[in-house]
Amino acid sequence: MAAPTMDRRSAADGTGAPAVQTLTIAKALNNGLRASMEANPKVIVMGEDVGKLGGVFRITDGLQKDFGEQRVLDTPLAESGIIGTAVGLAIRGYRPVCEIQFDGFIFPGFDQIVSQVAKLHFRTQGRIKVPMVIRVPFGGGIGAVEHHSESPESYFAHTAGLKVVACSNPADAYWMIQQAVDCDDPVLFFEPKRRYYEKGEVDTTAAPGPLFASRTLRAGRDVTLVTYGPMVRTSLDAAAAAEEEGRSLEVIDLRSLSPLDLAPVYESVRRTGRLVVVTEAPSESSISSEIAAKVQQECFYSLQAPVLRVTGFDTPYPPSKLEEEFLPDLDRVLHAVDRSLAW
C-alpha cells in the first residue's frame, strides 16, 4: 500500500501543529520568539512586564512559563537600564531581545542606543559584536494617551551602526523577528501596534526572503505607492478602491528602513512614472523625504510628476480624539494619487 501523503498543512516536525496557520501579527511574533528561544539557549527576552504578564500586548505570553525567569526577565521601569544591560549581555555572547513597552518610552534609552549599541562594533574595529534586538510597538490608532503613539523610526534609521526594520503582516512578523535575532548587528524592530490583531496565513515551512529587502505586494501600472508598517494595509485598501475607478496602483512594502532596499522602487517608478510615499511619521527630515530624494536622483527622466508624500503632520502627536485627523487614511492617499495623475 502506498504511503500516505502529508497534507501541506500538517507539520513535518512531529509536533502536530499545522505548517500553515492563520495567525494575528501578535501571535506570529510570539511564535517567532518562541522558535528563536528553542533554537538558541542564548536568546533572552527582557523588558517591562514581559514575563508574568506576557507583555502589554501579550506578545511574550507564555514564554516565561516555558523558558523560565532566567531567560524571560521582568525588568525595572528603566529603559536606559534595559538597553545597557542588554549591551553587556550581547558582548558576553547572548542574544537579548528587549521590549520597549510603547514607542514614546524609548527616549530614556536613546543615549544607550545611539552612543553604545550603534557604535561598539565600529569603535572596536569589528572585535565586538552587539547581536541584540530592540522591539518597538509604534504608530497610532489605538486611542492611547500621550507618549503611547509615536513614530520615532527616522531617528534610528539616521544612526549609522543600527539596522531598522518594520513588519506589516503575520508572515513577515514570524520570520523577520527570527532573522533579526539571528543578525549579528543590532536591530530596531518596529511593530505596528494597531495592526497586532489583524490575521493572515503563516507558513512555518516556507523559506523566508532576506530580512533587509523590500517587497512588492501588489502589481500596478499607473502609480507606485511605497510604504511600511501600519500604512501597508491602508495603501493596499487604497489600491483596491482605486481599481474600482480603473486605476492601477503598485504597492511596495519597504520592510527594511535601514538599509533601504530601493531597487524595486526604482524599477517600479521607471514603469509607472509616478510615486506616492505613505507613512505615519511626520514629513520633515524623514524616511519619506530620503526616499523622495533618492528616487528623484535615480529616476529623474522617468518621473511624469513630482514625488508626493502622504504623512503625519509636523506636530506632536495629538490627543486620541483627534488622531484620526492626524493619521493618513484612504482618502488622503487617493487624493495624492489624483494629484499625481493630474500633473
mmCIF file of C-alpha atoms in Angstrom:
data_model
loop_
_atom_site.group_PDB
_atom_site.id
_atom_site.type_symbol
_atom_site.label_atom_id
_atom_site.label_comp_id
_atom_site.label_asym_id
_atom_site.label_seq_id
_atom_site.Cartn_x
_atom_site.Cartn_y
_atom_site.Cartn_z
ATOM 1 C CA MET A 1 0.000 0.000 0.000
ATOM 2 C CA ALA A 2 1.313 3.416 -0.915
ATOM 3 C CA ALA A 3 2.478 5.583 1.960
ATOM 4 C CA PRO A 4 0.018 8.338 2.858
ATOM 5 C CA THR A 5 0.970 11.772 1.596
ATOM 6 C CA MET A 6 1.334 14.557 4.149
ATOM 7 C CA ASP A 7 -1.020 17.481 3.771
ATOM 8 C CA ARG A 8 0.936 20.723 3.369
ATOM 9 C CA ARG A 9 -0.978 21.979 6.377
ATOM 10 C CA SER A 10 0.391 19.195 8.585
ATOM 11 C CA ALA A 11 3.629 19.825 10.414
ATOM 12 C CA ALA A 12 6.637 17.818 9.351
ATOM 13 C CA ASP A 13 8.344 18.195 12.733
ATOM 14 C CA GLY A 14 6.069 15.800 14.581
ATOM 15 C CA THR A 15 4.603 18.421 16.892
ATOM 16 C CA GLY A 16 1.142 18.123 15.416
ATOM 17 C CA ALA A 17 0.945 21.877 14.788
ATOM 18 C CA PRO A 18 -0.140 22.826 11.273
ATOM 19 C CA ALA A 19 2.581 24.094 8.951
ATOM 20 C CA VAL A 20 0.226 26.771 7.596
ATOM 21 C CA GLN A 21 -1.660 28.666 10.267
ATOM 22 C CA THR A 22 -3.904 31.710 10.361
ATOM 23 C CA LEU A 23 -2.382 33.972 12.992
ATOM 24 C CA THR A 24 -2.552 37.534 14.198
ATOM 25 C CA ILE A 25 0.628 39.603 13.982
ATOM 26 C CA ALA A 26 0.816 39.403 17.789
ATOM 27 C CA LYS A 27 0.667 35.610 17.831
ATOM 28 C CA ALA A 28 3.077 35.345 14.909
ATOM 29 C CA LEU A 29 5.607 37.418 16.854
ATOM 30 C CA ASN A 30 5.069 35.231 19.901
ATOM 31 C CA ASN A 31 5.625 32.074 17.857
ATOM 32 C CA GLY A 32 8.690 33.570 16.191
ATOM 33 C CA LEU A 33 10.244 34.490 19.539
ATOM 34 C CA ARG A 34 9.460 31.018 20.837
ATOM 35 C CA ALA A 35 11.149 29.442 17.796
ATOM 36 C CA SER A 36 14.259 31.570 18.334
ATOM 37 C CA MET A 37 14.423 30.671 22.016
ATOM 38 C CA GLU A 38 14.031 26.981 21.266
ATOM 39 C CA ALA A 39 16.759 27.114 18.620
ATOM 40 C CA ASN A 40 19.316 29.042 20.690
ATOM 41 C CA PRO A 41 19.631 28.949 24.504
ATOM 42 C CA LYS A 42 21.499 32.270 24.346
ATOM 43 C CA VAL A 43 18.343 34.150 23.313
ATOM 44 C CA ILE A 44 16.973 36.133 26.260
ATOM 45 C CA VAL A 45 13.771 38.207 26.343
ATOM 46 C CA MET A 46 13.713 41.209 28.670
ATOM 47 C CA GLY A 47 11.552 44.231 29.350
ATOM 48 C CA GLU A 48 8.817 45.728 31.485
ATOM 49 C CA ASP A 49 6.013 43.212 32.182
ATOM 50 C CA VAL A 50 7.207 40.738 29.529
ATOM 51 C CA GLY A 51 7.272 37.803 31.957
ATOM 52 C CA LYS A 52 4.329 37.048 34.220
ATOM 53 C CA LEU A 53 2.008 39.442 32.404
ATOM 54 C CA GLY A 54 3.190 38.357 28.949
ATOM 55 C CA GLY A 55 3.572 41.935 27.745
ATOM 56 C CA VAL A 56 1.010 44.715 27.461
ATOM 57 C CA PHE A 57 0.029 43.389 24.017
ATOM 58 C CA ARG A 58 0.650 39.732 25.049
ATOM 59 C CA ILE A 59 3.500 39.333 22.561
ATOM 60 C CA THR A 60 5.562 37.404 25.129
ATOM 61 C CA ASP A 61 2.623 35.499 26.604
ATOM 62 C CA GLY A 62 3.641 32.091 27.984
ATOM 63 C CA LEU A 63 7.354 32.488 27.320
ATOM 64 C CA GLN A 64 8.397 32.889 30.952
ATOM 65 C CA LYS A 65 6.318 29.873 31.951
ATOM 66 C CA ASP A 66 8.020 27.722 29.310
ATOM 67 C CA PHE A 67 11.580 29.097 29.407
ATOM 68 C CA GLY A 68 11.882 30.302 32.997
ATOM 69 C CA GLU A 69 12.686 33.565 34.748
ATOM 70 C CA GLN A 70 16.376 33.345 33.792
ATOM 71 C CA ARG A 71 15.525 33.726 30.089
ATOM 72 C CA VAL A 72 12.406 35.919 30.238
ATOM 73 C CA LEU A 73 13.197 38.781 32.593
ATOM 74 C CA ASP A 74 10.780 41.302 34.050
ATOM 75 C CA THR A 75 12.898 44.425 34.347
ATOM 76 C CA PRO A 76 12.515 47.673 36.326
ATOM 77 C CA LEU A 77 10.800 50.592 34.607
ATOM 78 C CA ALA A 78 14.082 51.945 33.255
ATOM 79 C CA GLU A 79 14.651 51.832 29.507
ATOM 80 C CA SER A 80 18.241 53.023 29.819
ATOM 81 C CA GLY A 81 18.908 50.177 32.229
ATOM 82 C CA ILE A 82 17.217 47.643 29.955
ATOM 83 C CA ILE A 83 19.318 48.651 26.953
ATOM 84 C CA GLY A 84 22.528 48.984 28.955
ATOM 85 C CA THR A 85 22.097 45.540 30.494
ATOM 86 C CA ALA A 86 21.375 44.068 27.063
ATOM 87 C CA VAL A 87 24.603 45.575 25.687
ATOM 88 C CA GLY A 88 26.585 43.755 28.347
ATOM 89 C CA LEU A 89 24.760 40.506 27.652
ATOM 90 C CA ALA A 90 25.364 40.832 23.912
ATOM 91 C CA ILE A 91 29.078 41.420 24.454
ATOM 92 C CA ARG A 92 29.174 38.227 26.553
ATOM 93 C CA GLY A 93 27.661 36.125 23.780
ATOM 94 C CA TYR A 94 23.949 36.306 24.497
ATOM 95 C CA ARG A 95 21.287 37.495 22.063
ATOM 96 C CA PRO A 96 18.971 39.702 24.111
ATOM 97 C CA VAL A 97 15.585 40.786 22.791
ATOM 98 C CA CYS A 98 14.467 43.964 24.575
ATOM 99 C CA GLU A 99 10.881 45.151 24.545
ATOM 100 C CA ILE A 100 10.162 48.875 24.713
ATOM 101 C CA GLN A 101 6.614 48.817 26.002
ATOM 102 C CA PHE A 102 5.473 51.775 23.871
ATOM 103 C CA ASP A 103 7.321 53.776 21.217
ATOM 104 C CA GLY A 104 7.289 57.014 23.218
ATOM 105 C CA PHE A 105 9.105 55.309 26.103
ATOM 106 C CA ILE A 106 12.225 54.624 24.046
ATOM 107 C CA PHE A 107 13.818 58.023 24.608
ATOM 108 C CA PRO A 108 15.204 57.362 28.114
ATOM 109 C CA GLY A 109 17.226 54.628 26.376
ATOM 110 C CA PHE A 110 18.128 56.774 23.374
ATOM 111 C CA ASP A 111 21.621 57.606 24.629
ATOM 112 C CA GLN A 112 22.454 53.940 25.165
ATOM 113 C CA ILE A 113 21.181 53.046 21.677
ATOM 114 C CA VAL A 114 22.970 55.746 19.671
ATOM 115 C CA SER A 115 26.113 56.034 21.814
ATOM 116 C CA GLN A 116 26.775 52.389 22.694
ATOM 117 C CA VAL A 117 24.621 49.930 20.742
ATOM 118 C CA ALA A 118 25.232 51.596 17.382
ATOM 119 C CA LYS A 119 28.936 52.284 17.816
ATOM 120 C CA LEU A 120 30.590 49.394 19.675
ATOM 121 C CA HIS A 121 31.233 47.254 16.601
ATOM 122 C CA PHE A 122 32.823 50.164 14.729
ATOM 123 C CA ARG A 123 34.656 51.526 17.771
ATOM 124 C CA THR A 124 36.344 48.158 18.395
ATOM 125 C CA GLN A 125 37.244 47.679 14.710
ATOM 126 C CA GLY A 126 34.963 44.660 14.489
ATOM 127 C CA ARG A 127 36.214 42.825 17.561
ATOM 128 C CA ILE A 128 32.952 43.236 19.495
ATOM 129 C CA LYS A 129 29.578 42.384 18.006
ATOM 130 C CA VAL A 130 26.300 43.543 19.518
ATOM 131 C CA PRO A 131 23.683 40.978 18.411
ATOM 132 C CA MET A 132 20.578 42.397 20.084
ATOM 133 C CA VAL A 133 17.029 43.233 19.056
ATOM 134 C CA ILE A 134 15.027 46.167 20.387
ATOM 135 C CA ARG A 135 11.312 45.595 19.803
ATOM 136 C CA VAL A 136 9.273 48.801 19.487
ATOM 137 C CA PRO A 137 5.460 48.840 19.132
ATOM 138 C CA PHE A 138 4.958 52.017 17.094
ATOM 139 C CA GLY A 139 2.352 54.217 15.461
ATOM 140 C CA GLY A 140 -1.063 55.470 16.450
ATOM 141 C CA GLY A 141 -4.670 54.488 16.053
ATOM 142 C CA ILE A 142 -5.215 52.776 19.426
ATOM 143 C CA GLY A 143 -6.736 55.674 21.366
ATOM 144 C CA ALA A 144 -3.848 55.902 23.827
ATOM 145 C CA VAL A 145 -2.640 58.772 25.970
ATOM 146 C CA GLU A 146 0.479 60.890 25.427
ATOM 147 C CA HIS A 147 3.788 59.070 24.743
ATOM 148 C CA HIS A 148 1.985 55.934 23.555
ATOM 149 C CA SER A 149 1.594 56.729 19.836
ATOM 150 C CA GLU A 150 4.838 57.872 18.250
ATOM 151 C CA SER A 151 6.721 57.143 15.023
ATOM 152 C CA PRO A 152 10.388 57.555 16.015
ATOM 153 C CA GLU A 153 11.878 55.319 13.320
ATOM 154 C CA SER A 154 13.683 58.133 11.448
ATOM 155 C CA TYR A 155 15.885 58.854 14.478
ATOM 156 C CA PHE A 156 17.293 55.340 14.328
ATOM 157 C CA ALA A 157 17.396 54.945 10.544
ATOM 158 C CA HIS A 158 19.603 58.072 10.599
ATOM 159 C CA THR A 159 22.048 56.447 13.044
ATOM 160 C CA ALA A 160 24.948 54.577 11.442
ATOM 161 C CA GLY A 161 25.501 51.167 13.006
ATOM 162 C CA LEU A 162 21.837 50.288 13.504
ATOM 163 C CA LYS A 163 19.596 48.118 11.365
ATOM 164 C CA VAL A 164 15.942 49.177 11.336
ATOM 165 C CA VAL A 165 13.052 47.015 10.112
ATOM 166 C CA ALA A 166 9.258 47.105 10.311
ATOM 167 C CA CYS A 167 6.869 44.198 9.815
ATOM 168 C CA SER A 168 3.354 44.673 8.457
ATOM 169 C CA ASN A 169 1.727 41.228 8.339
ATOM 170 C CA PRO A 170 1.789 37.945 10.293
ATOM 171 C CA ALA A 171 4.077 36.041 7.907
ATOM 172 C CA ASP A 172 6.706 38.771 7.999
ATOM 173 C CA ALA A 173 6.306 39.137 11.768
ATOM 174 C CA TYR A 174 7.005 35.425 12.285
ATOM 175 C CA TRP A 175 10.063 35.250 10.058
ATOM 176 C CA MET A 176 11.531 38.735 10.460
ATOM 177 C CA ILE A 177 11.756 38.531 14.261
ATOM 178 C CA GLN A 178 13.730 35.293 13.971
ATOM 179 C CA GLN A 179 16.013 36.773 11.319
ATOM 180 C CA ALA A 180 16.546 39.864 13.481
ATOM 181 C CA VAL A 181 17.522 37.667 16.440
ATOM 182 C CA ASP A 182 19.988 35.787 14.229
ATOM 183 C CA CYS A 183 21.560 39.009 12.922
ATOM 184 C CA ASP A 184 24.969 39.894 14.364
ATOM 185 C CA ASP A 185 24.161 43.614 14.147
ATOM 186 C CA PRO A 186 21.780 45.442 16.497
ATOM 187 C CA VAL A 187 18.265 45.624 15.045
ATOM 188 C CA LEU A 188 15.478 48.068 15.877
ATOM 189 C CA PHE A 189 12.348 46.013 15.220
ATOM 190 C CA PHE A 190 9.261 48.201 14.753
ATOM 191 C CA GLU A 191 5.849 46.555 15.167
ATOM 192 C CA PRO A 192 2.616 48.293 14.033
ATOM 193 C CA LYS A 193 0.647 48.157 17.259
ATOM 194 C CA ARG A 194 -2.760 48.955 15.760
ATOM 195 C CA ARG A 195 -2.320 46.000 13.377
ATOM 196 C CA TYR A 196 -1.371 43.492 16.086
ATOM 197 C CA TYR A 197 -4.667 41.638 15.856
ATOM 198 C CA GLU A 198 -5.061 41.536 12.085
ATOM 199 C CA LYS A 199 -4.859 37.985 10.760
ATOM 200 C CA GLY A 200 -3.035 36.307 7.897
ATOM 201 C CA GLU A 201 -1.557 32.987 6.852
ATOM 202 C CA VAL A 202 1.857 31.954 8.133
ATOM 203 C CA ASP A 203 3.686 29.038 6.522
ATOM 204 C CA THR A 204 6.254 27.859 9.052
ATOM 205 C CA THR A 205 7.901 25.617 6.453
ATOM 206 C CA ALA A 206 8.428 28.335 3.852
ATOM 207 C CA ALA A 207 11.852 29.714 3.068
ATOM 208 C CA PRO A 208 11.748 33.381 4.103
ATOM 209 C CA GLY A 209 13.213 36.052 1.877
ATOM 210 C CA PRO A 210 16.095 38.252 3.038
ATOM 211 C CA LEU A 211 15.456 40.455 6.057
ATOM 212 C CA PHE A 212 16.749 43.729 4.602
ATOM 213 C CA ALA A 213 14.685 43.723 1.411
ATOM 214 C CA SER A 214 11.532 45.455 0.231
ATOM 215 C CA ARG A 215 8.690 43.506 -1.343
ATOM 216 C CA THR A 216 6.083 44.284 -3.989
ATOM 217 C CA LEU A 217 2.698 43.306 -2.550
ATOM 218 C CA ARG A 218 0.502 44.384 -5.442
ATOM 219 C CA ALA A 219 1.461 44.970 -9.061
ATOM 220 C CA GLY A 220 0.211 48.076 -10.853
ATOM 221 C CA ARG A 221 0.914 50.284 -13.865
ATOM 222 C CA ASP A 222 -0.255 53.842 -13.065
ATOM 223 C CA VAL A 223 1.219 54.948 -9.722
ATOM 224 C CA THR A 224 3.688 53.404 -7.273
ATOM 225 C CA LEU A 225 2.812 53.511 -3.561
ATOM 226 C CA VAL A 226 5.754 52.957 -1.202
ATOM 227 C CA THR A 227 5.030 52.384 2.470
ATOM 228 C CA TYR A 228 5.810 50.298 5.556
ATOM 229 C CA GLY A 229 4.386 49.173 8.901
ATOM 230 C CA PRO A 230 0.826 50.263 9.733
ATOM 231 C CA MET A 231 0.355 52.124 6.454
ATOM 232 C CA VAL A 232 0.738 48.975 4.342
ATOM 233 C CA ARG A 233 -2.871 47.946 4.998
ATOM 234 C CA THR A 234 -4.079 51.491 4.270
ATOM 235 C CA SER A 235 -2.149 51.549 0.982
ATOM 236 C CA LEU A 236 -3.483 48.161 -0.094
ATOM 237 C CA ASP A 237 -7.021 49.329 0.681
ATOM 238 C CA ALA A 238 -6.395 52.475 -1.384
ATOM 239 C CA ALA A 239 -5.160 50.373 -4.291
ATOM 240 C CA ALA A 240 -8.293 48.227 -4.128
ATOM 241 C CA ALA A 241 -10.507 51.338 -4.084
ATOM 242 C CA ALA A 242 -8.576 52.896 -6.994
ATOM 243 C CA GLU A 243 -9.062 49.743 -9.051
ATOM 244 C CA GLU A 244 -12.815 50.332 -8.942
ATOM 245 C CA GLU A 245 -12.131 53.635 -10.731
ATOM 246 C CA GLY A 246 -9.943 51.973 -13.343
ATOM 247 C CA ARG A 247 -6.620 52.993 -11.797
ATOM 248 C CA SER A 248 -3.844 50.509 -11.198
ATOM 249 C CA LEU A 249 -1.603 51.159 -8.172
ATOM 250 C CA GLU A 250 1.546 49.223 -7.350
ATOM 251 C CA VAL A 251 2.168 48.775 -3.606
ATOM 252 C CA ILE A 252 5.673 48.187 -2.226
ATOM 253 C CA ASP A 253 6.321 47.366 1.428
ATOM 254 C CA LEU A 254 9.794 48.613 2.355
ATOM 255 C CA ARG A 255 10.141 46.236 5.348
ATOM 256 C CA SER A 256 13.712 47.461 5.892
ATOM 257 C CA LEU A 257 14.152 51.145 6.776
ATOM 258 C CA SER A 258 17.913 50.963 7.250
ATOM 259 C CA PRO A 259 19.334 49.805 4.979
ATOM 260 C CA LEU A 260 16.748 50.897 2.422
ATOM 261 C CA ASP A 261 16.234 48.477 -0.449
ATOM 262 C CA LEU A 262 15.073 50.873 -3.177
ATOM 263 C CA ALA A 263 15.972 48.856 -6.274
ATOM 264 C CA PRO A 264 12.377 47.523 -6.597
ATOM 265 C CA VAL A 265 11.113 51.083 -6.095
ATOM 266 C CA TYR A 266 13.312 52.440 -8.883
ATOM 267 C CA GLU A 267 12.197 49.643 -11.210
ATOM 268 C CA SER A 268 8.551 50.338 -10.413
ATOM 269 C CA VAL A 269 8.812 54.128 -10.820
ATOM 270 C CA ARG A 270 10.552 53.711 -14.177
ATOM 271 C CA ARG A 271 7.405 51.872 -15.305
ATOM 272 C CA THR A 272 4.687 53.968 -13.663
ATOM 273 C CA GLY A 273 6.389 57.378 -13.795
ATOM 274 C CA ARG A 274 4.731 58.363 -10.509
ATOM 275 C CA LEU A 275 5.460 57.809 -6.819
ATOM 276 C CA VAL A 276 3.482 58.430 -3.629
ATOM 277 C CA VAL A 277 5.203 57.674 -0.317
ATOM 278 C CA VAL A 278 2.856 56.875 2.595
ATOM 279 C CA THR A 279 3.929 56.920 6.266
ATOM 280 C CA GLU A 280 2.512 57.847 9.666
ATOM 281 C CA ALA A 281 5.675 59.703 10.643
ATOM 282 C CA PRO A 282 5.916 63.479 10.100
ATOM 283 C CA SER A 283 7.397 64.504 6.760
ATOM 284 C CA GLU A 284 10.217 66.803 7.913
ATOM 285 C CA SER A 285 13.692 65.175 7.728
ATOM 286 C CA SER A 286 12.174 61.725 7.493
ATOM 287 C CA ILE A 287 12.434 58.370 5.775
ATOM 288 C CA SER A 288 9.829 59.587 3.283
ATOM 289 C CA SER A 289 11.979 62.588 2.367
ATOM 290 C CA GLU A 290 15.013 60.325 1.884
ATOM 291 C CA ILE A 291 13.027 58.105 -0.472
ATOM 292 C CA ALA A 292 11.777 61.126 -2.409
ATOM 293 C CA ALA A 293 15.319 62.468 -2.802
ATOM 294 C CA LYS A 294 16.803 59.180 -3.953
ATOM 295 C CA VAL A 295 14.010 58.426 -6.413
ATOM 296 C CA GLN A 296 14.339 61.913 -7.899
ATOM 297 C CA GLN A 297 18.077 61.322 -8.243
ATOM 298 C CA GLU A 298 17.841 57.852 -9.780
ATOM 299 C CA CYS A 299 14.622 58.143 -11.797
ATOM 300 C CA PHE A 300 14.559 61.796 -12.808
ATOM 301 C CA TYR A 301 13.939 61.192 -16.522
ATOM 302 C CA SER A 302 11.218 58.613 -15.814
ATOM 303 C CA LEU A 303 9.135 60.788 -13.499
ATOM 304 C CA GLN A 304 5.988 62.256 -15.010
ATOM 305 C CA ALA A 305 5.027 64.054 -11.775
ATOM 306 C CA PRO A 306 6.800 65.161 -8.595
ATOM 307 C CA VAL A 307 7.212 62.585 -5.847
ATOM 308 C CA LEU A 308 4.335 63.171 -3.429
ATOM 309 C CA ARG A 309 4.162 62.236 0.229
ATOM 310 C CA VAL A 310 1.226 61.393 2.483
ATOM 311 C CA THR A 311 2.415 61.553 6.086
ATOM 312 C CA GLY A 312 1.555 62.509 9.613
ATOM 313 C CA PHE A 313 1.668 66.220 10.295
ATOM 314 C CA ASP A 314 4.741 68.028 11.616
ATOM 315 C CA THR A 315 3.237 68.432 15.078
ATOM 316 C CA PRO A 316 3.415 66.472 18.320
ATOM 317 C CA TYR A 317 1.035 63.520 18.229
ATOM 318 C CA PRO A 318 -2.427 64.826 19.132
ATOM 319 C CA PRO A 319 -4.860 63.653 21.829
ATOM 320 C CA SER A 320 -6.550 60.384 20.944
ATOM 321 C CA LYS A 321 -9.842 62.017 19.990
ATOM 322 C CA LEU A 322 -8.005 63.850 17.188
ATOM 323 C CA GLU A 323 -5.704 61.091 15.974
ATOM 324 C CA GLU A 324 -7.929 60.106 13.061
ATOM 325 C CA GLU A 325 -7.380 63.637 11.726
ATOM 326 C CA PHE A 326 -3.619 63.187 12.096
ATOM 327 C CA LEU A 327 -3.161 59.726 10.606
ATOM 328 C CA PRO A 328 -3.076 59.274 6.822
ATOM 329 C CA ASP A 329 -6.171 57.448 5.620
ATOM 330 C CA LEU A 330 -7.505 56.023 2.376
ATOM 331 C CA ASP A 331 -8.931 59.351 1.232
ATOM 332 C CA ARG A 332 -5.652 61.213 1.723
ATOM 333 C CA VAL A 333 -3.774 58.525 -0.205
ATOM 334 C CA LEU A 334 -6.264 58.594 -3.075
ATOM 335 C CA HIS A 335 -6.154 62.396 -3.150
ATOM 336 C CA ALA A 336 -2.381 62.227 -3.612
ATOM 337 C CA VAL A 337 -2.873 59.686 -6.397
ATOM 338 C CA ASP A 338 -5.331 62.066 -8.085
ATOM 339 C CA ARG A 339 -2.830 64.926 -7.823
ATOM 340 C CA SER A 340 -0.044 62.789 -9.279
ATOM 341 C CA LEU A 341 -2.128 61.610 -12.209
ATOM 342 C CA ALA A 342 -3.380 65.145 -12.894
ATOM 343 C CA TRP A 343 0.127 66.594 -13.151
#
